[in-house]
Amino acid sequence: MRSERVKMGLQQAPHRSLWNALGVTKEEMEKPLVGIISSYNEIVPGHMHLDKLCEAVKLGVAEAGGYPVMVPAIAVCDGIAMGHIGMKYSLVTRDLIADSTEALALAHQFDAMVCIPNCDKNVPGLLMAAARLNIPTVFVSGGPMLPGHVKGCRTSLSSIFEAVGEFQAGKIDQDQLDEYEEFGCPTCGSCSGMYTANSMNCLTEAIGMGLRGNGTIPAVYSARIRLAKHAGNAVMELYRKNIRPRDIITERSIRNALTVDMALGCSTNTMLHLPAIAHEIGFDLDMRIANDYSAKTPNLCHLAPAGHTYMDELNEAGGVYAVMRELSKLGLLDLDCLTVTGKTVGENIKNALNRNPAVIRPVENPYSLTGGLAVLSGNIAPEGGVVKQSAVVPEMMVHEGPARVFDSEDDAIEAILGGKINPGDVVVIRYEGPKGGPGMREMLNPTSAIAGMGLGSSVALITDGRFSGASRGASIGHISPEAAVGGPIALIEEGDTICVNIPEKSLNVKLSDEELARRKAAWQPREPKITTGYLARYAAMVTSGSRGAVLEIPKN
């Protein structure tokens, strides 16, 4: 046990006195020390119930012979942080979570961990930490929220954001908006569509770090408490067998996750988080590789915002394992990858059933022959930009229109809600990238306003920022290089013609190379928006969105 360094031997007498101060018995000190990394707090709806799951995990660990100790991980609610300076602090928490977990685990010499995340940045942040620490680890998330009900229809958070645009356009009145506000988010849990949190929780199953149901069992179901107890049992079995995260998180398992990503139609943010997780194991995952996987992977699910089904329905249909079983029929998965069950992917999914082919389309009848995400490249985005193509209406798969240029999300929102954006326009939001933001804000407000005002089938949006998993439409994010480092998106001028061609994976502005070079020569870097505190340090260390916005020490 590595924890012997803080519990056993003559030199550890002072350490044991502090364990005594915690009320730990001699018998408990002799057991493996298991850190329960809980994201519980009282500000994030997806995390407000994690104390119950933490207690269940602790019971499972103790039952299986370990000594569990709860330690915290921070979390930001992207919905509450949306549309103001708070969103600058969303993506950056991913690295704070990874770093603080590393610090806690090594300072106290944990023998194993169970991670209890739920929302957007906690899942990848803790996966990064698990890969970095490489001690036996199991994930059990908080689970998805149940969908709301408004006017007899199931709804989710994106419905409410879009309702704001509908109200602004005069399509609904105040009473109707109030109804969305009251009934749109009815329970605890991560928001009910295939947004970023649920995408990453599902991909945790695909990578092999979560037990069956981790991504889909609703937060309010008692099955999730049972799952938490089983996670506590499972981590002790991994400890006894010395199965560690880097035995599970491998280049092969990340490629499995990318394949499942395409079939599920996950959030575009997975193109930030999978490369960041891969970076922790020394594997550079260029997001442009997504097109190779999209080309051979059918899109089997249309969950909100792409369609009208929700996470509880995916769970009832058989969950992630059923999707993986469908994909295995085409030989698209590496079935020999090890998982936290101690078994291989193939062993795990062999008895999985697709109980509802309307929710999980069989591979013989997919929504499309290609996957849910696409990476576009061209003279605007030499390193790529990502779009959730499964949530784009057919008439916007190819689009050409004049650029409407904004140097911040706030200015774009004002123009959209002020009725200044016309059908056919291409909204350009720049200086919102990892460095320029700093923090690469999500753009759910502008994308929802465009949809709510009835422009979703006629207006495209491109940005060096990113989108919420709840965004839909021809919304192309992660444009790299970003404007703050002189990427071509910084050179676009009002009225330039922009061409979006999703089937051909291209994104271009109709300008000659000579004109772009002339504009590049005249371009001057902007003064940083924030020069103190964590965001300033983050901006100094963060890399391109095309690399997952990972942090690196700047080279002199």
JSON list of C-alpha atoms in Angstrom, two decimals, residues 241-346:
[
{"chain": "A", "resi": 241, "resn": "LYS", "atom": "CA", "xyz": [-5.72, -6.98, -9.18]},
{"chain": "A", "resi": 242, "resn": "ASN", "atom": "CA", "xyz": [-3.55, -3.85, -9.56]},
{"chain": "A", "resi": 243, "resn": "ILE", "atom": "CA", "xyz": [-5.55, -2.69, -12.59]},
{"chain": "A", "resi": 244, "resn": "ARG", "atom": "CA", "xyz": [-4.83, 0.99, -13.11]},
{"chain": "A", "resi": 245, "resn": "PRO", "atom": "CA", "xyz": [-6.23, 3.78, -15.29]},
{"chain": "A", "resi": 246, "resn": "ARG", "atom": "CA", "xyz": [-3.43, 3.60, -17.84]},
{"chain": "A", "resi": 247, "resn": "ASP", "atom": "CA", "xyz": [-4.26, -0.08, -18.33]},
{"chain": "A", "resi": 248, "resn": "ILE", "atom": "CA", "xyz": [-7.74, 1.11, -19.32]},
{"chain": "A", "resi": 249, "resn": "ILE", "atom": "CA", "xyz": [-7.29, 4.62, -20.76]},
{"chain": "A", "resi": 250, "resn": "THR", "atom": "CA", "xyz": [-5.22, 3.84, -23.84]},
{"chain": "A", "resi": 251, "resn": "GLU", "atom": "CA", "xyz": [-5.03, 5.07, -27.40]},
{"chain": "A", "resi": 252, "resn": "ARG", "atom": "CA", "xyz": [-7.29, 2.15, -28.35]},
{"chain": "A", "resi": 253, "resn": "SER", "atom": "CA", "xyz": [-9.95, 2.94, -25.73]},
{"chain": "A", "resi": 254, "resn": "ILE", "atom": "CA", "xyz": [-9.95, 6.63, -26.62]},
{"chain": "A", "resi": 255, "resn": "ARG", "atom": "CA", "xyz": [-10.55, 5.64, -30.23]},
{"chain": "A", "resi": 256, "resn": "ASN", "atom": "CA", "xyz": [-13.46, 3.50, -29.00]},
{"chain": "A", "resi": 257, "resn": "ALA", "atom": "CA", "xyz": [-14.82, 6.56, -27.23]},
{"chain": "A", "resi": 258, "resn": "LEU", "atom": "CA", "xyz": [-14.49, 8.63, -30.40]},
{"chain": "A", "resi": 259, "resn": "THR", "atom": "CA", "xyz": [-16.48, 6.01, -32.29]},
{"chain": "A", "resi": 260, "resn": "VAL", "atom": "CA", "xyz": [-19.24, 5.95, -29.64]},
{"chain": "A", "resi": 261, "resn": "ASP", "atom": "CA", "xyz": [-19.18, 9.76, -29.69]},
{"chain": "A", "resi": 262, "resn": "MET", "atom": "CA", "xyz": [-20.08, 9.71, -33.39]},
{"chain": "A", "resi": 263, "resn": "ALA", "atom": "CA", "xyz": [-22.87, 7.17, -32.90]},
{"chain": "A", "resi": 264, "resn": "LEU", "atom": "CA", "xyz": [-24.45, 9.04, -29.98]},
{"chain": "A", "resi": 265, "resn": "GLY", "atom": "CA", "xyz": [-24.16, 12.50, -31.52]},
{"chain": "A", "resi": 266, "resn": "CYS", "atom": "CA", "xyz": [-22.31, 13.94, -28.54]},
{"chain": "A", "resi": 267, "resn": "SER", "atom": "CA", "xyz": [-21.43, 17.53, -27.71]},
{"chain": "A", "resi": 268, "resn": "THR", "atom": "CA", "xyz": [-18.77, 19.35, -29.73]},
{"chain": "A", "resi": 269, "resn": "ASN", "atom": "CA", "xyz": [-16.95, 19.83, -26.41]},
{"chain": "A", "resi": 270, "resn": "THR", "atom": "CA", "xyz": [-15.82, 16.22, -26.57]},
{"chain": "A", "resi": 271, "resn": "MET", "atom": "CA", "xyz": [-13.37, 17.48, -29.19]},
{"chain": "A", "resi": 272, "resn": "LEU", "atom": "CA", "xyz": [-11.73, 19.49, -26.40]},
{"chain": "A", "resi": 273, "resn": "HIS", "atom": "CA", "xyz": [-11.88, 16.86, -23.69]},
{"chain": "A", "resi": 274, "resn": "LEU", "atom": "CA", "xyz": [-10.85, 13.66, -25.48]},
{"chain": "A", "resi": 275, "resn": "PRO", "atom": "CA", "xyz": [-7.59, 15.27, -26.72]},
{"chain": "A", "resi": 276, "resn": "ALA", "atom": "CA", "xyz": [-6.92, 16.57, -23.19]},
{"chain": "A", "resi": 277, "resn": "ILE", "atom": "CA", "xyz": [-7.40, 13.09, -21.70]},
{"chain": "A", "resi": 278, "resn": "ALA", "atom": "CA", "xyz": [-5.24, 11.60, -24.45]},
{"chain": "A", "resi": 279, "resn": "HIS", "atom": "CA", "xyz": [-2.56, 14.19, -23.66]},
{"chain": "A", "resi": 280, "resn": "GLU", "atom": "CA", "xyz": [-2.28, 12.79, -20.12]},
{"chain": "A", "resi": 281, "resn": "ILE", "atom": "CA", "xyz": [-1.23, 9.40, -21.49]},
{"chain": "A", "resi": 282, "resn": "GLY", "atom": "CA", "xyz": [1.17, 10.87, -24.06]},
{"chain": "A", "resi": 283, "resn": "PHE", "atom": "CA", "xyz": [-1.12, 10.47, -27.07]},
{"chain": "A", "resi": 284, "resn": "ASP", "atom": "CA", "xyz": [-1.67, 13.52, -29.31]},
{"chain": "A", "resi": 285, "resn": "LEU", "atom": "CA", "xyz": [-5.22, 13.37, -30.63]},
{"chain": "A", "resi": 286, "resn": "ASP", "atom": "CA", "xyz": [-5.65, 15.89, -33.46]},
{"chain": "A", "resi": 287, "resn": "MET", "atom": "CA", "xyz": [-9.35, 16.75, -33.58]},
{"chain": "A", "resi": 288, "resn": "ARG", "atom": "CA", "xyz": [-9.30, 16.51, -37.37]},
{"chain": "A", "resi": 289, "resn": "ILE", "atom": "CA", "xyz": [-9.07, 12.73, -36.98]},
{"chain": "A", "resi": 290, "resn": "ALA", "atom": "CA", "xyz": [-12.75, 12.91, -36.04]},
{"chain": "A", "resi": 291, "resn": "ASN", "atom": "CA", "xyz": [-13.65, 13.04, -39.72]},
{"chain": "A", "resi": 292, "resn": "ASP", "atom": "CA", "xyz": [-12.09, 9.61, -40.28]},
{"chain": "A", "resi": 293, "resn": "TYR", "atom": "CA", "xyz": [-14.27, 8.15, -37.55]},
{"chain": "A", "resi": 294, "resn": "SER", "atom": "CA", "xyz": [-17.34, 10.04, -38.70]},
{"chain": "A", "resi": 295, "resn": "ALA", "atom": "CA", "xyz": [-16.91, 8.68, -42.22]},
{"chain": "A", "resi": 296, "resn": "LYS", "atom": "CA", "xyz": [-17.20, 5.07, -41.03]},
{"chain": "A", "resi": 297, "resn": "THR", "atom": "CA", "xyz": [-19.50, 5.40, -38.00]},
{"chain": "A", "resi": 298, "resn": "PRO", "atom": "CA", "xyz": [-23.28, 5.62, -38.39]},
{"chain": "A", "resi": 299, "resn": "ASN", "atom": "CA", "xyz": [-25.19, 8.12, -36.26]},
{"chain": "A", "resi": 300, "resn": "LEU", "atom": "CA", "xyz": [-27.63, 5.99, -34.26]},
{"chain": "A", "resi": 301, "resn": "CYS", "atom": "CA", "xyz": [-29.11, 8.47, -31.75]},
{"chain": "A", "resi": 302, "resn": "HIS", "atom": "CA", "xyz": [-30.81, 11.86, -32.02]},
{"chain": "A", "resi": 303, "resn": "LEU", "atom": "CA", "xyz": [-31.09, 13.02, -28.44]},
{"chain": "A", "resi": 304, "resn": "ALA", "atom": "CA", "xyz": [-31.90, 16.61, -27.55]},
{"chain": "A", "resi": 305, "resn": "PRO", "atom": "CA", "xyz": [-30.93, 19.07, -28.91]},
{"chain": "A", "resi": 306, "resn": "ALA", "atom": "CA", "xyz": [-30.61, 17.09, -32.16]},
{"chain": "A", "resi": 307, "resn": "GLY", "atom": "CA", "xyz": [-33.95, 15.35, -31.65]},
{"chain": "A", "resi": 308, "resn": "HIS", "atom": "CA", "xyz": [-36.82, 14.83, -29.25]},
{"chain": "A", "resi": 309, "resn": "THR", "atom": "CA", "xyz": [-35.55, 11.96, -27.12]},
{"chain": "A", "resi": 310, "resn": "TYR", "atom": "CA", "xyz": [-33.84, 12.32, -23.76]},
{"chain": "A", "resi": 311, "resn": "MET", "atom": "CA", "xyz": [-31.37, 10.53, -21.54]},
{"chain": "A", "resi": 312, "resn": "ASP", "atom": "CA", "xyz": [-33.97, 8.56, -19.59]},
{"chain": "A", "resi": 313, "resn": "GLU", "atom": "CA", "xyz": [-35.18, 7.07, -22.88]},
{"chain": "A", "resi": 314, "resn": "LEU", "atom": "CA", "xyz": [-31.63, 6.15, -23.87]},
{"chain": "A", "resi": 315, "resn": "ASN", "atom": "CA", "xyz": [-31.28, 4.43, -20.51]},
{"chain": "A", "resi": 316, "resn": "GLU", "atom": "CA", "xyz": [-34.51, 2.46, -20.99]},
{"chain": "A", "resi": 317, "resn": "ALA", "atom": "CA", "xyz": [-33.43, 1.50, -24.51]},
{"chain": "A", "resi": 318, "resn": "GLY", "atom": "CA", "xyz": [-30.30, -0.20, -23.21]},
{"chain": "A", "resi": 319, "resn": "GLY", "atom": "CA", "xyz": [-27.88, 2.68, -22.68]},
{"chain": "A", "resi": 320, "resn": "VAL", "atom": "CA", "xyz": [-24.31, 2.99, -23.90]},
{"chain": "A", "resi": 321, "resn": "TYR", "atom": "CA", "xyz": [-23.71, -0.75, -23.92]},
{"chain": "A", "resi": 322, "resn": "ALA", "atom": "CA", "xyz": [-26.59, -1.24, -26.36]},
{"chain": "A", "resi": 323, "resn": "VAL", "atom": "CA", "xyz": [-25.13, 1.42, -28.65]},
{"chain": "A", "resi": 324, "resn": "MET", "atom": "CA", "xyz": [-21.73, -0.27, -28.44]},
{"chain": "A", "resi": 325, "resn": "ARG", "atom": "CA", "xyz": [-23.28, -3.65, -29.21]},
{"chain": "A", "resi": 326, "resn": "GLU", "atom": "CA", "xyz": [-24.80, -2.17, -32.38]},
{"chain": "A", "resi": 327, "resn": "LEU", "atom": "CA", "xyz": [-21.43, -0.71, -33.39]},
{"chain": "A", "resi": 328, "resn": "SER", "atom": "CA", "xyz": [-19.71, -4.04, -32.77]},
{"chain": "A", "resi": 329, "resn": "LYS", "atom": "CA", "xyz": [-21.83, -5.57, -35.53]},
{"chain": "A", "resi": 330, "resn": "LEU", "atom": "CA", "xyz": [-19.83, -3.47, -37.97]},
{"chain": "A", "resi": 331, "resn": "GLY", "atom": "CA", "xyz": [-16.50, -4.25, -36.33]},
{"chain": "A", "resi": 332, "resn": "LEU", "atom": "CA", "xyz": [-16.02, -0.62, -35.32]},
{"chain": "A", "resi": 333, "resn": "LEU", "atom": "CA", "xyz": [-14.86, -1.20, -31.74]},
{"chain": "A", "resi": 334, "resn": "ASP", "atom": "CA", "xyz": [-11.75, -2.70, -30.21]},
{"chain": "A", "resi": 335, "resn": "LEU", "atom": "CA", "xyz": [-13.43, -5.36, -28.08]},
{"chain": "A", "resi": 336, "resn": "ASP", "atom": "CA", "xyz": [-10.22, -6.39, -26.31]},
{"chain": "A", "resi": 337, "resn": "CYS", "atom": "CA", "xyz": [-9.86, -3.15, -24.33]},
{"chain": "A", "resi": 338, "resn": "LEU", "atom": "CA", "xyz": [-9.83, -3.66, -20.56]},
{"chain": "A", "resi": 339, "resn": "THR", "atom": "CA", "xyz": [-12.44, -1.92, -18.36]},
{"chain": "A", "resi": 340, "resn": "VAL", "atom": "CA", "xyz": [-13.11, -1.24, -14.68]},
{"chain": "A", "resi": 341, "resn": "THR", "atom": "CA", "xyz": [-15.25, -4.37, -14.54]},
{"chain": "A", "resi": 342, "resn": "GLY", "atom": "CA", "xyz": [-12.01, -6.32, -14.87]},
{"chain": "A", "resi": 343, "resn": "LYS", "atom": "CA", "xyz": [-13.42, -7.63, -18.14]},
{"chain": "A", "resi": 344, "resn": "THR", "atom": "CA", "xyz": [-13.00, -6.55, -21.74]},
{"chain": "A", "resi": 345, "resn": "VAL", "atom": "CA", "xyz": [-15.37, -4.39, -23.74]},
{"chain": "A", "resi": 346, "resn": "GLY", "atom": "CA", "xyz": [-16.45, -7.46, -25.68]}
]
